[in-house]
Amino acid sequence: MRQIILDTETTGLDPLQGDRVIEVAAVEIVNLLPTGAVFHRLIDPGRDIPAEATRIHGFTNADLAGKPAFAAIAQDLLDFLGDAPIVAHNAPFDFGFLDAEFRRCGMPVLDRRRMVDSLALAKERYPGMPNSLDALCRRVGVDNSMRASHNAILDCRLLAEVYLELMGGKQPGFELAAALRDGRTFVADGDAIAWEPIPIAIPEGRAVAHDAFVRSKVKDALWLAPPFVPAAQDSTEGNA
């Protein structure tokens, strides 16, 4: 499944008060893992950047002088987004700013049904706890030591790792199982390891005791009735 991790940096907090997008970044993920495809643009907002905004993301007017206007990158951004779901932390903020920019260009806004708010997901999973991107990185073990200031492309890459954890986390066992199934060698920490599956032996007496326990506690269990149980295992079939 293709999804897009997205982040923006802006001149302020409210597009209705004239604040503009100055940076937009997007990272493609497929099946929750980054593919390496990235969209990243710095944008001249056509207005001054307040000092308080610069303290957050580090961008000054001089940094953005000569960069393209949003209208010049809008179609490239839409092409990269495609029709994939868009994941953002506090997504209504980013969608609101992009909506305002697209309207200025006379282009359609993003469909809100595509919006996936990772902040809402985090609040549901960790109710009552801090759920900023930094707090989530610390909680799930994502290294954010390089995040001295807000930066859209870095935040996208961090959020991609956090989002993977929010959706269930890495499943290295699946990779090993696939390698065994396909007769391949599993590679761990750069070393090729030939894994040989060892079946778990269940003593016959324990298997019989477990079967008797299940039959005594669960009445009319579907998995104990034909066709789920082979005839040889159905103790009542010989009396039918």
JSON list of C-alpha atoms in Angstrom, two decimals:
[
{"chain": "A", "resi": 1, "resn": "MET", "atom": "CA", "xyz": [0.00, 0.00, 0.00]},
{"chain": "A", "resi": 2, "resn": "ARG", "atom": "CA", "xyz": [1.43, 3.38, -1.05]},
{"chain": "A", "resi": 3, "resn": "GLN", "atom": "CA", "xyz": [1.16, 6.25, 1.43]},
{"chain": "A", "resi": 4, "resn": "ILE", "atom": "CA", "xyz": [2.82, 9.66, 1.67]},
{"chain": "A", "resi": 5, "resn": "ILE", "atom": "CA", "xyz": [4.37, 11.13, 4.83]},
{"chain": "A", "resi": 6, "resn": "LEU", "atom": "CA", "xyz": [4.04, 14.92, 4.57]},
{"chain": "A", "resi": 7, "resn": "ASP", "atom": "CA", "xyz": [5.19, 17.96, 6.52]},
{"chain": "A", "resi": 8, "resn": "THR", "atom": "CA", "xyz": [5.23, 21.71, 5.98]},
{"chain": "A", "resi": 9, "resn": "GLU", "atom": "CA", "xyz": [6.96, 24.67, 7.58]},
{"chain": "A", "resi": 10, "resn": "THR", "atom": "CA", "xyz": [5.22, 28.04, 7.54]},
{"chain": "A", "resi": 11, "resn": "THR", "atom": "CA", "xyz": [5.59, 31.72, 8.41]},
{"chain": "A", "resi": 12, "resn": "GLY", "atom": "CA", "xyz": [3.05, 31.37, 11.21]},
{"chain": "A", "resi": 13, "resn": "LEU", "atom": "CA", "xyz": [0.05, 29.49, 12.51]},
{"chain": "A", "resi": 14, "resn": "ASP", "atom": "CA", "xyz": [-2.92, 30.80, 10.52]},
{"chain": "A", "resi": 15, "resn": "PRO", "atom": "CA", "xyz": [-3.24, 30.81, 6.71]},
{"chain": "A", "resi": 16, "resn": "LEU", "atom": "CA", "xyz": [-6.40, 32.93, 7.05]},
{"chain": "A", "resi": 17, "resn": "GLN", "atom": "CA", "xyz": [-4.22, 35.70, 8.52]},
{"chain": "A", "resi": 18, "resn": "GLY", "atom": "CA", "xyz": [-1.80, 35.66, 5.59]},
{"chain": "A", "resi": 19, "resn": "ASP", "atom": "CA", "xyz": [0.70, 33.08, 6.81]},
{"chain": "A", "resi": 20, "resn": "ARG", "atom": "CA", "xyz": [2.30, 31.07, 4.00]},
{"chain": "A", "resi": 21, "resn": "VAL", "atom": "CA", "xyz": [4.08, 27.78, 3.37]},
{"chain": "A", "resi": 22, "resn": "ILE", "atom": "CA", "xyz": [7.88, 28.11, 3.13]},
{"chain": "A", "resi": 23, "resn": "GLU", "atom": "CA", "xyz": [8.88, 24.43, 2.98]},
{"chain": "A", "resi": 24, "resn": "VAL", "atom": "CA", "xyz": [7.06, 21.28, 1.92]},
{"chain": "A", "resi": 25, "resn": "ALA", "atom": "CA", "xyz": [8.43, 17.76, 2.09]},
{"chain": "A", "resi": 26, "resn": "ALA", "atom": "CA", "xyz": [6.95, 14.37, 1.34]},
{"chain": "A", "resi": 27, "resn": "VAL", "atom": "CA", "xyz": [8.34, 10.85, 1.69]},
{"chain": "A", "resi": 28, "resn": "GLU", "atom": "CA", "xyz": [6.85, 7.85, -0.09]},
{"chain": "A", "resi": 29, "resn": "ILE", "atom": "CA", "xyz": [6.24, 4.69, 1.92]},
{"chain": "A", "resi": 30, "resn": "VAL", "atom": "CA", "xyz": [4.96, 1.37, 0.62]},
{"chain": "A", "resi": 31, "resn": "ASN", "atom": "CA", "xyz": [3.72, -1.20, 3.11]},
{"chain": "A", "resi": 32, "resn": "LEU", "atom": "CA", "xyz": [4.82, 1.23, 5.85]},
{"chain": "A", "resi": 33, "resn": "LEU", "atom": "CA", "xyz": [8.46, 1.32, 4.74]},
{"chain": "A", "resi": 34, "resn": "PRO", "atom": "CA", "xyz": [10.20, 4.25, 2.94]},
{"chain": "A", "resi": 35, "resn": "THR", "atom": "CA", "xyz": [10.99, 3.56, -0.71]},
{"chain": "A", "resi": 36, "resn": "GLY", "atom": "CA", "xyz": [13.60, 6.32, -1.07]},
{"chain": "A", "resi": 37, "resn": "ALA", "atom": "CA", "xyz": [11.30, 8.51, -3.21]},
{"chain": "A", "resi": 38, "resn": "VAL", "atom": "CA", "xyz": [11.27, 12.03, -1.75]},
{"chain": "A", "resi": 39, "resn": "PHE", "atom": "CA", "xyz": [9.75, 15.41, -2.65]},
{"chain": "A", "resi": 40, "resn": "HIS", "atom": "CA", "xyz": [11.32, 18.49, -1.03]},
{"chain": "A", "resi": 41, "resn": "ARG", "atom": "CA", "xyz": [11.02, 22.17, -1.94]},
{"chain": "A", "resi": 42, "resn": "LEU", "atom": "CA", "xyz": [11.86, 25.48, -0.26]},
{"chain": "A", "resi": 43, "resn": "ILE", "atom": "CA", "xyz": [9.41, 28.23, -1.19]},
{"chain": "A", "resi": 44, "resn": "ASP", "atom": "CA", "xyz": [9.55, 32.02, -1.27]},
{"chain": "A", "resi": 45, "resn": "PRO", "atom": "CA", "xyz": [6.42, 33.04, 0.67]},
{"chain": "A", "resi": 46, "resn": "GLY", "atom": "CA", "xyz": [6.31, 36.54, -0.78]},
{"chain": "A", "resi": 47, "resn": "ARG", "atom": "CA", "xyz": [6.24, 38.05, 2.71]},
{"chain": "A", "resi": 48, "resn": "ASP", "atom": "CA", "xyz": [8.49, 38.53, 5.74]},
{"chain": "A", "resi": 49, "resn": "ILE", "atom": "CA", "xyz": [9.14, 35.65, 8.10]},
{"chain": "A", "resi": 50, "resn": "PRO", "atom": "CA", "xyz": [8.52, 36.68, 11.72]},
{"chain": "A", "resi": 51, "resn": "ALA", "atom": "CA", "xyz": [11.38, 36.19, 14.16]},
{"chain": "A", "resi": 52, "resn": "GLU", "atom": "CA", "xyz": [9.32, 33.83, 16.30]},
{"chain": "A", "resi": 53, "resn": "ALA", "atom": "CA", "xyz": [8.77, 31.55, 13.30]},
{"chain": "A", "resi": 54, "resn": "THR", "atom": "CA", "xyz": [12.49, 31.62, 12.47]},
{"chain": "A", "resi": 55, "resn": "ARG", "atom": "CA", "xyz": [13.26, 30.49, 16.02]},
{"chain": "A", "resi": 56, "resn": "ILE", "atom": "CA", "xyz": [11.16, 27.35, 15.37]},
{"chain": "A", "resi": 57, "resn": "HIS", "atom": "CA", "xyz": [12.33, 26.26, 11.91]},
{"chain": "A", "resi": 58, "resn": "GLY", "atom": "CA", "xyz": [15.50, 28.30, 11.40]},
{"chain": "A", "resi": 59, "resn": "PHE", "atom": "CA", "xyz": [14.57, 29.84, 8.03]},
{"chain": "A", "resi": 60, "resn": "THR", "atom": "CA", "xyz": [15.13, 33.54, 7.38]},
{"chain": "A", "resi": 61, "resn": "ASN", "atom": "CA", "xyz": [14.06, 35.81, 4.54]},
{"chain": "A", "resi": 62, "resn": "ALA", "atom": "CA", "xyz": [17.55, 35.52, 3.07]},
{"chain": "A", "resi": 63, "resn": "ASP", "atom": "CA", "xyz": [17.35, 31.70, 3.04]},
{"chain": "A", "resi": 64, "resn": "LEU", "atom": "CA", "xyz": [14.27, 31.81, 0.82]},
{"chain": "A", "resi": 65, "resn": "ALA", "atom": "CA", "xyz": [15.16, 34.71, -1.46]},
{"chain": "A", "resi": 66, "resn": "GLY", "atom": "CA", "xyz": [15.12, 33.49, -5.06]},
{"chain": "A", "resi": 67, "resn": "LYS", "atom": "CA", "xyz": [13.29, 30.25, -4.26]},
{"chain": "A", "resi": 68, "resn": "PRO", "atom": "CA", "xyz": [10.22, 29.44, -6.39]},
{"chain": "A", "resi": 69, "resn": "ALA", "atom": "CA", "xyz": [6.75, 30.56, -5.40]},
{"chain": "A", "resi": 70, "resn": "PHE", "atom": "CA", "xyz": [4.28, 27.87, -4.36]},
{"chain": "A", "resi": 71, "resn": "ALA", "atom": "CA", "xyz": [2.48, 28.15, -7.71]},
{"chain": "A", "resi": 72, "resn": "ALA", "atom": "CA", "xyz": [5.66, 27.03, -9.45]},
{"chain": "A", "resi": 73, "resn": "ILE", "atom": "CA", "xyz": [5.91, 23.78, -7.47]},
{"chain": "A", "resi": 74, "resn": "ALA", "atom": "CA", "xyz": [2.21, 23.03, -6.96]},
{"chain": "A", "resi": 75, "resn": "GLN", "atom": "CA", "xyz": [1.76, 20.63, -9.88]},
{"chain": "A", "resi": 76, "resn": "ASP", "atom": "CA", "xyz": [4.98, 18.76, -9.08]},
{"chain": "A", "resi": 77, "resn": "LEU", "atom": "CA", "xyz": [3.72, 18.30, -5.52]},
{"chain": "A", "resi": 78, "resn": "LEU", "atom": "CA", "xyz": [0.34, 17.02, -6.71]},
{"chain": "A", "resi": 79, "resn": "ASP", "atom": "CA", "xyz": [2.04, 14.61, -9.11]},
{"chain": "A", "resi": 80, "resn": "PHE", "atom": "CA", "xyz": [4.16, 13.20, -6.28]},
{"chain": "A", "resi": 81, "resn": "LEU", "atom": "CA", "xyz": [1.19, 12.86, -3.92]},
{"chain": "A", "resi": 82, "resn": "GLY", "atom": "CA", "xyz": [-0.84, 11.04, -6.55]},
{"chain": "A", "resi": 83, "resn": "ASP", "atom": "CA", "xyz": [-3.98, 9.56, -5.03]},
{"chain": "A", "resi": 84, "resn": "ALA", "atom": "CA", "xyz": [-2.28, 8.01, -1.99]},
{"chain": "A", "resi": 85, "resn": "PRO", "atom": "CA", "xyz": [-3.36, 8.57, 1.62]},
{"chain": "A", "resi": 86, "resn": "ILE", "atom": "CA", "xyz": [-1.38, 11.42, 3.20]},
{"chain": "A", "resi": 87, "resn": "VAL", "atom": "CA", "xyz": [0.03, 11.00, 6.71]},
{"chain": "A", "resi": 88, "resn": "ALA", "atom": "CA", "xyz": [0.96, 14.09, 8.71]},
{"chain": "A", "resi": 89, "resn": "HIS", "atom": "CA", "xyz": [1.43, 14.89, 12.40]},
{"chain": "A", "resi": 90, "resn": "ASN", "atom": "CA", "xyz": [-1.40, 17.26, 13.29]},
{"chain": "A", "resi": 91, "resn": "ALA", "atom": "CA", "xyz": [-2.57, 16.81, 9.71]},
{"chain": "A", "resi": 92, "resn": "PRO", "atom": "CA", "xyz": [-5.36, 19.46, 9.77]},
{"chain": "A", "resi": 93, "resn": "PHE", "atom": "CA", "xyz": [-2.64, 22.10, 10.19]},
{"chain": "A", "resi": 94, "resn": "ASP", "atom": "CA", "xyz": [-0.72, 21.00, 7.08]},
{"chain": "A", "resi": 95, "resn": "PHE", "atom": "CA", "xyz": [-3.87, 20.39, 5.04]},
{"chain": "A", "resi": 96, "resn": "GLY", "atom": "CA", "xyz": [-5.21, 23.83, 5.99]},
{"chain": "A", "resi": 97, "resn": "PHE", "atom": "CA", "xyz": [-2.07, 25.58, 4.76]},
{"chain": "A", "resi": 98, "resn": "LEU", "atom": "CA", "xyz": [-1.89, 23.55, 1.56]},
{"chain": "A", "resi": 99, "resn": "ASP", "atom": "CA", "xyz": [-5.58, 24.19, 0.90]},
{"chain": "A", "resi": 100, "resn": "ALA", "atom": "CA", "xyz": [-4.94, 27.94, 1.14]},
{"chain": "A", "resi": 101, "resn": "GLU", "atom": "CA", "xyz": [-1.94, 27.72, -1.20]},
{"chain": "A", "resi": 102, "resn": "PHE", "atom": "CA", "xyz": [-3.80, 25.61, -3.78]},
{"chain": "A", "resi": 103, "resn": "ARG", "atom": "CA", "xyz": [-6.74, 28.03, -3.73]},
{"chain": "A", "resi": 104, "resn": "ARG", "atom": "CA", "xyz": [-4.39, 30.94, -4.45]},
{"chain": "A", "resi": 105, "resn": "CYS", "atom": "CA", "xyz": [-3.23, 28.98, -7.51]},
{"chain": "A", "resi": 106, "resn": "GLY", "atom": "CA", "xyz": [-6.79, 28.28, -8.65]},
{"chain": "A", "resi": 107, "resn": "MET", "atom": "CA", "xyz": [-6.25, 24.55, -8.06]},
{"chain": "A", "resi": 108, "resn": "PRO", "atom": "CA", "xyz": [-8.47, 22.05, -6.22]},
{"chain": "A", "resi": 109, "resn": "VAL", "atom": "CA", "xyz": [-7.74, 21.41, -2.55]},
{"chain": "A", "resi": 110, "resn": "LEU", "atom": "CA", "xyz": [-6.72, 18.02, -1.20]},
{"chain": "A", "resi": 111, "resn": "ASP", "atom": "CA", "xyz": [-9.50, 15.54, -0.45]},
{"chain": "A", "resi": 112, "resn": "ARG", "atom": "CA", "xyz": [-9.80, 15.35, 3.34]},
{"chain": "A", "resi": 113, "resn": "ARG", "atom": "CA", "xyz": [-10.71, 11.67, 3.06]},
{"chain": "A", "resi": 114, "resn": "ARG", "atom": "CA", "xyz": [-7.05, 11.08, 2.21]},
{"chain": "A", "resi": 115, "resn": "MET", "atom": "CA", "xyz": [-5.89, 12.62, 5.49]},
{"chain": "A", "resi": 116, "resn": "VAL", "atom": "CA", "xyz": [-4.29, 10.37, 8.12]},
{"chain": "A", "resi": 117, "resn": "ASP", "atom": "CA", "xyz": [-3.48, 12.27, 11.30]},
{"chain": "A", "resi": 118, "resn": "SER", "atom": "CA", "xyz": [-0.65, 10.51, 13.14]},
{"chain": "A", "resi": 119, "resn": "LEU", "atom": "CA", "xyz": [-1.20, 12.81, 16.14]},
{"chain": "A", "resi": 120, "resn": "ALA", "atom": "CA", "xyz": [-4.76, 11.50, 16.50]},
{"chain": "A", "resi": 121, "resn": "LEU", "atom": "CA", "xyz": [-3.43, 7.93, 16.20]},
{"chain": "A", "resi": 122, "resn": "ALA", "atom": "CA", "xyz": [-0.84, 8.63, 18.89]},
{"chain": "A", "resi": 123, "resn": "LYS", "atom": "CA", "xyz": [-3.42, 10.13, 21.26]},
{"chain": "A", "resi": 124, "resn": "GLU", "atom": "CA", "xyz": [-5.58, 7.05, 20.83]},
{"chain": "A", "resi": 125, "resn": "ARG", "atom": "CA", "xyz": [-2.66, 4.73, 21.53]},
{"chain": "A", "resi": 126, "resn": "TYR", "atom": "CA", "xyz": [-1.08, 6.81, 24.31]},
{"chain": "A", "resi": 127, "resn": "PRO", "atom": "CA", "xyz": [-3.97, 8.70, 25.95]},
{"chain": "A", "resi": 128, "resn": "GLY", "atom": "CA", "xyz": [-2.98, 11.38, 28.41]},
{"chain": "A", "resi": 129, "resn": "MET", "atom": "CA", "xyz": [0.69, 11.31, 27.40]},
{"chain": "A", "resi": 130, "resn": "PRO", "atom": "CA", "xyz": [2.81, 13.84, 25.45]},
{"chain": "A", "resi": 131, "resn": "ASN", "atom": "CA", "xyz": [2.46, 13.01, 21.77]},
{"chain": "A", "resi": 132, "resn": "SER", "atom": "CA", "xyz": [4.62, 15.55, 20.00]},
{"chain": "A", "resi": 133, "resn": "LEU", "atom": "CA", "xyz": [6.94, 14.11, 17.37]},
{"chain": "A", "resi": 134, "resn": "ASP", "atom": "CA", "xyz": [9.90, 14.45, 19.75]},
{"chain": "A", "resi": 135, "resn": "ALA", "atom": "CA", "xyz": [8.02, 12.71, 22.56]},
{"chain": "A", "resi": 136, "resn": "LEU", "atom": "CA", "xyz": [6.99, 9.86, 20.27]},
{"chain": "A", "resi": 137, "resn": "CYS", "atom": "CA", "xyz": [10.54, 9.44, 18.97]},
{"chain": "A", "resi": 138, "resn": "ARG", "atom": "CA", "xyz": [11.77, 9.03, 22.54]},
{"chain": "A", "resi": 139, "resn": "ARG", "atom": "CA", "xyz": [8.93, 6.66, 23.43]},
{"chain": "A", "resi": 140, "resn": "VAL", "atom": "CA", "xyz": [9.37, 4.26, 20.50]},
{"chain": "A", "resi": 141, "resn": "GLY", "atom": "CA", "xyz": [13.17, 4.49, 20.30]},
{"chain": "A", "resi": 142, "resn": "VAL", "atom": "CA", "xyz": [13.63, 6.60, 17.15]},
{"chain": "A", "resi": 143, "resn": "ASP", "atom": "CA", "xyz": [16.87, 8.63, 17.15]},
{"chain": "A", "resi": 144, "resn": "ASN", "atom": "CA", "xyz": [15.95, 12.32, 16.82]},
{"chain": "A", "resi": 145, "resn": "SER", "atom": "CA", "xyz": [19.22, 13.73, 18.16]},
{"chain": "A", "resi": 146, "resn": "MET", "atom": "CA", "xyz": [19.83, 15.61, 14.91]},
{"chain": "A", "resi": 147, "resn": "ARG", "atom": "CA", "xyz": [16.55, 17.55, 15.23]},
{"chain": "A", "resi": 148, "resn": "ALA", "atom": "CA", "xyz": [17.87, 20.87, 16.54]},
{"chain": "A", "resi": 149, "resn": "SER", "atom": "CA", "xyz": [15.03, 22.75, 14.81]},
{"chain": "A", "resi": 150, "resn": "HIS", "atom": "CA", "xyz": [11.91, 21.92, 12.85]},
{"chain": "A", "resi": 151, "resn": "ASN", "atom": "CA", "xyz": [12.76, 20.82, 9.33]},
{"chain": "A", "resi": 152, "resn": "ALA", "atom": "CA", "xyz": [10.14, 19.37, 7.00]},
{"chain": "A", "resi": 153, "resn": "ILE", "atom": "CA", "xyz": [12.24, 16.70, 5.29]},
{"chain": "A", "resi": 154, "resn": "LEU", "atom": "CA", "xyz": [13.84, 15.52, 8.54]},
{"chain": "A", "resi": 155, "resn": "ASP", "atom": "CA", "xyz": [10.47, 15.52, 10.28]},
{"chain": "A", "resi": 156, "resn": "CYS", "atom": "CA", "xyz": [9.03, 13.40, 7.45]},
{"chain": "A", "resi": 157, "resn": "ARG", "atom": "CA", "xyz": [11.76, 10.82, 7.83]},
{"chain": "A", "resi": 158, "resn": "LEU", "atom": "CA", "xyz": [11.32, 10.70, 11.61]},
{"chain": "A", "resi": 159, "resn": "LEU", "atom": "CA", "xyz": [7.55, 10.48, 11.28]},
{"chain": "A", "resi": 160, "resn": "ALA", "atom": "CA", "xyz": [7.90, 7.60, 8.82]},
{"chain": "A", "resi": 161, "resn": "GLU", "atom": "CA", "xyz": [9.68, 5.61, 11.54]},
{"chain": "A", "resi": 162, "resn": "VAL", "atom": "CA", "xyz": [7.22, 6.66, 14.23]},
{"chain": "A", "resi": 163, "resn": "TYR", "atom": "CA", "xyz": [4.24, 5.84, 12.01]},
{"chain": "A", "resi": 164, "resn": "LEU", "atom": "CA", "xyz": [5.60, 2.34, 11.43]},
{"chain": "A", "resi": 165, "resn": "GLU", "atom": "CA", "xyz": [5.65, 1.82, 15.20]},
{"chain": "A", "resi": 166, "resn": "LEU", "atom": "CA", "xyz": [2.16, 3.31, 15.63]},
{"chain": "A", "resi": 167, "resn": "MET", "atom": "CA", "xyz": [0.84, 0.85, 13.06]},
{"chain": "A", "resi": 168, "resn": "GLY", "atom": "CA", "xyz": [2.30, -2.18, 14.81]},
{"chain": "A", "resi": 169, "resn": "GLY", "atom": "CA", "xyz": [6.06, -1.92, 14.59]},
{"chain": "A", "resi": 170, "resn": "LYS", "atom": "CA", "xyz": [8.72, -3.82, 12.70]},
{"chain": "A", "resi": 171, "resn": "GLN", "atom": "CA", "xyz": [8.16, -7.53, 12.22]},
{"chain": "A", "resi": 172, "resn": "PRO", "atom": "CA", "xyz": [11.63, -9.03, 11.63]},
{"chain": "A", "resi": 173, "resn": "GLY", "atom": "CA", "xyz": [10.23, -12.52, 12.14]},
{"chain": "A", "resi": 174, "resn": "PHE", "atom": "CA", "xyz": [8.24, -12.13, 8.95]},
{"chain": "A", "resi": 175, "resn": "GLU", "atom": "CA", "xyz": [11.46, -11.49, 7.00]},
{"chain": "A", "resi": 176, "resn": "LEU", "atom": "CA", "xyz": [13.06, -14.62, 8.48]},
{"chain": "A", "resi": 177, "resn": "ALA", "atom": "CA", "xyz": [9.96, -16.70, 7.77]},
{"chain": "A", "resi": 178, "resn": "ALA", "atom": "CA", "xyz": [9.95, -15.54, 4.15]},
{"chain": "A", "resi": 179, "resn": "ALA", "atom": "CA", "xyz": [13.62, -16.42, 3.77]},
{"chain": "A", "resi": 180, "resn": "LEU", "atom": "CA", "xyz": [13.01, -19.90, 5.12]},
{"chain": "A", "resi": 181, "resn": "ARG", "atom": "CA", "xyz": [9.96, -20.41, 2.94]},
{"chain": "A", "resi": 182, "resn": "ASP", "atom": "CA", "xyz": [11.85, -19.40, -0.20]},
{"chain": "A", "resi": 183, "resn": "GLY", "atom": "CA", "xyz": [15.00, -21.35, 0.68]},
{"chain": "A", "resi": 184, "resn": "ARG", "atom": "CA", "xyz": [17.04, -18.14, 0.97]},
{"chain": "A", "resi": 185, "resn": "THR", "atom": "CA", "xyz": [19.76, -17.13, 3.42]},
{"chain": "A", "resi": 186, "resn": "PHE", "atom": "CA", "xyz": [18.81, -14.68, 6.15]},
{"chain": "A", "resi": 187, "resn": "VAL", "atom": "CA", "xyz": [21.19, -11.73, 6.54]},
{"chain": "A", "resi": 188, "resn": "ALA", "atom": "CA", "xyz": [21.63, -10.20, 9.99]},
{"chain": "A", "resi": 189, "resn": "ASP", "atom": "CA", "xyz": [24.02, -7.32, 10.75]},
{"chain": "A", "resi": 190, "resn": "GLY", "atom": "CA", "xyz": [25.79, -7.90, 7.43]},
{"chain": "A", "resi": 191, "resn": "ASP", "atom": "CA", "xyz": [26.47, -11.58, 8.10]},
{"chain": "A", "resi": 192, "resn": "ALA", "atom": "CA", "xyz": [24.80, -14.28, 6.05]},
{"chain": "A", "resi": 193, "resn": "ILE", "atom": "CA", "xyz": [23.32, -16.94, 8.28]},
{"chain": "A", "resi": 194, "resn": "ALA", "atom": "CA", "xyz": [21.93, -20.24, 7.01]},
{"chain": "A", "resi": 195, "resn": "TRP", "atom": "CA", "xyz": [18.91, -20.90, 9.21]},
{"chain": "A", "resi": 196, "resn": "GLU", "atom": "CA", "xyz": [17.53, -24.39, 9.57]},
{"chain": "A", "resi": 197, "resn": "PRO", "atom": "CA", "xyz": [13.99, -24.57, 10.98]},
{"chain": "A", "resi": 198, "resn": "ILE", "atom": "CA", "xyz": [13.65, -26.85, 14.01]},
{"chain": "A", "resi": 199, "resn": "PRO", "atom": "CA", "xyz": [10.10, -28.10, 14.56]},
{"chain": "A", "resi": 200, "resn": "ILE", "atom": "CA", "xyz": [8.76, -27.91, 18.10]},
{"chain": "A", "resi": 201, "resn": "ALA", "atom": "CA", "xyz": [8.07, -31.44, 19.34]},
{"chain": "A", "resi": 202, "resn": "ILE", "atom": "CA", "xyz": [4.92, -31.80, 21.47]},
{"chain": "A", "resi": 203, "resn": "PRO", "atom": "CA", "xyz": [4.82, -34.92, 23.67]},
{"chain": "A", "resi": 204, "resn": "GLU", "atom": "CA", "xyz": [1.91, -37.15, 22.65]},
{"chain": "A", "resi": 205, "resn": "GLY", "atom": "CA", "xyz": [0.52, -37.32, 26.16]},
{"chain": "A", "resi": 206, "resn": "ARG", "atom": "CA", "xyz": [0.43, -33.53, 26.46]},
{"chain": "A", "resi": 207, "resn": "ALA", "atom": "CA", "xyz": [-1.34, -33.19, 23.10]},
{"chain": "A", "resi": 208, "resn": "VAL", "atom": "CA", "xyz": [-4.00, -35.73, 24.17]},
{"chain": "A", "resi": 209, "resn": "ALA", "atom": "CA", "xyz": [-4.48, -33.97, 27.54]},
{"chain": "A", "resi": 210, "resn": "HIS", "atom": "CA", "xyz": [-4.88, -30.60, 25.81]},
{"chain": "A", "resi": 211, "resn": "ASP", "atom": "CA", "xyz": [-7.43, -32.02, 23.38]},
{"chain": "A", "resi": 212, "resn": "ALA", "atom": "CA", "xyz": [-9.43, -33.51, 26.26]},
{"chain": "A", "resi": 213, "resn": "PHE", "atom": "CA", "xyz": [-9.32, -30.21, 28.16]},
{"chain": "A", "resi": 214, "resn": "VAL", "atom": "CA", "xyz": [-10.58, -28.21, 25.17]},
{"chain": "A", "resi": 215, "resn": "ARG", "atom": "CA", "xyz": [-13.40, -30.69, 24.51]},
{"chain": "A", "resi": 216, "resn": "SER", "atom": "CA", "xyz": [-14.52, -30.56, 28.15]},
{"chain": "A", "resi": 217, "resn": "LYS", "atom": "CA", "xyz": [-14.53, -26.74, 28.38]},
{"chain": "A", "resi": 218, "resn": "VAL", "atom": "CA", "xyz": [-15.80, -25.65, 24.96]},
{"chain": "A", "resi": 219, "resn": "LYS", "atom": "CA", "xyz": [-19.19, -26.92, 23.89]},
{"chain": "A", "resi": 220, "resn": "ASP", "atom": "CA", "xyz": [-20.07, -27.32, 20.22]},
{"chain": "A", "resi": 221, "resn": "ALA", "atom": "CA", "xyz": [-16.78, -25.78, 19.11]},
{"chain": "A", "resi": 222, "resn": "LEU", "atom": "CA", "xyz": [-16.75, -25.41, 15.34]},
{"chain": "A", "resi": 223, "resn": "TRP", "atom": "CA", "xyz": [-13.12, -26.49, 15.06]},
{"chain": "A", "resi": 224, "resn": "LEU", "atom": "CA", "xyz": [-13.98, -29.82, 16.75]},
{"chain": "A", "resi": 225, "resn": "ALA", "atom": "CA", "xyz": [-16.75, -30.68, 14.30]},
{"chain": "A", "resi": 226, "resn": "PRO", "atom": "CA", "xyz": [-16.45, -32.01, 10.74]},
{"chain": "A", "resi": 227, "resn": "PRO", "atom": "CA", "xyz": [-15.16, -30.87, 8.32]},
{"chain": "A", "resi": 228, "resn": "PHE", "atom": "CA", "xyz": [-12.68, -29.00, 10.55]},
{"chain": "A", "resi": 229, "resn": "VAL", "atom": "CA", "xyz": [-11.55, -32.18, 12.34]},
{"chain": "A", "resi": 230, "resn": "PRO", "atom": "CA", "xyz": [-10.43, -35.14, 10.23]},
{"chain": "A", "resi": 231, "resn": "ALA", "atom": "CA", "xyz": [-12.55, -38.23, 10.67]},
{"chain": "A", "resi": 232, "resn": "ALA", "atom": "CA", "xyz": [-9.72, -40.12, 12.38]},
{"chain": "A", "resi": 233, "resn": "GLN", "atom": "CA", "xyz": [-9.65, -37.48, 15.14]},
{"chain": "A", "resi": 234, "resn": "ASP", "atom": "CA", "xyz": [-13.43, -37.42, 15.73]},
{"chain": "A", "resi": 235, "resn": "SER", "atom": "CA", "xyz": [-13.98, -39.77, 18.65]},
{"chain": "A", "resi": 236, "resn": "THR", "atom": "CA", "xyz": [-17.74, -39.86, 18.10]},
{"chain": "A", "resi": 237, "resn": "GLU", "atom": "CA", "xyz": [-17.67, -40.84, 14.45]},
{"chain": "A", "resi": 238, "resn": "GLY", "atom": "CA", "xyz": [-17.24, -44.58, 15.13]},
{"chain": "A", "resi": 239, "resn": "ASN", "atom": "CA", "xyz": [-20.48, -44.59, 17.13]},
{"chain": "A", "resi": 240, "resn": "ALA", "atom": "CA", "xyz": [-22.54, -42.78, 14.53]}
]
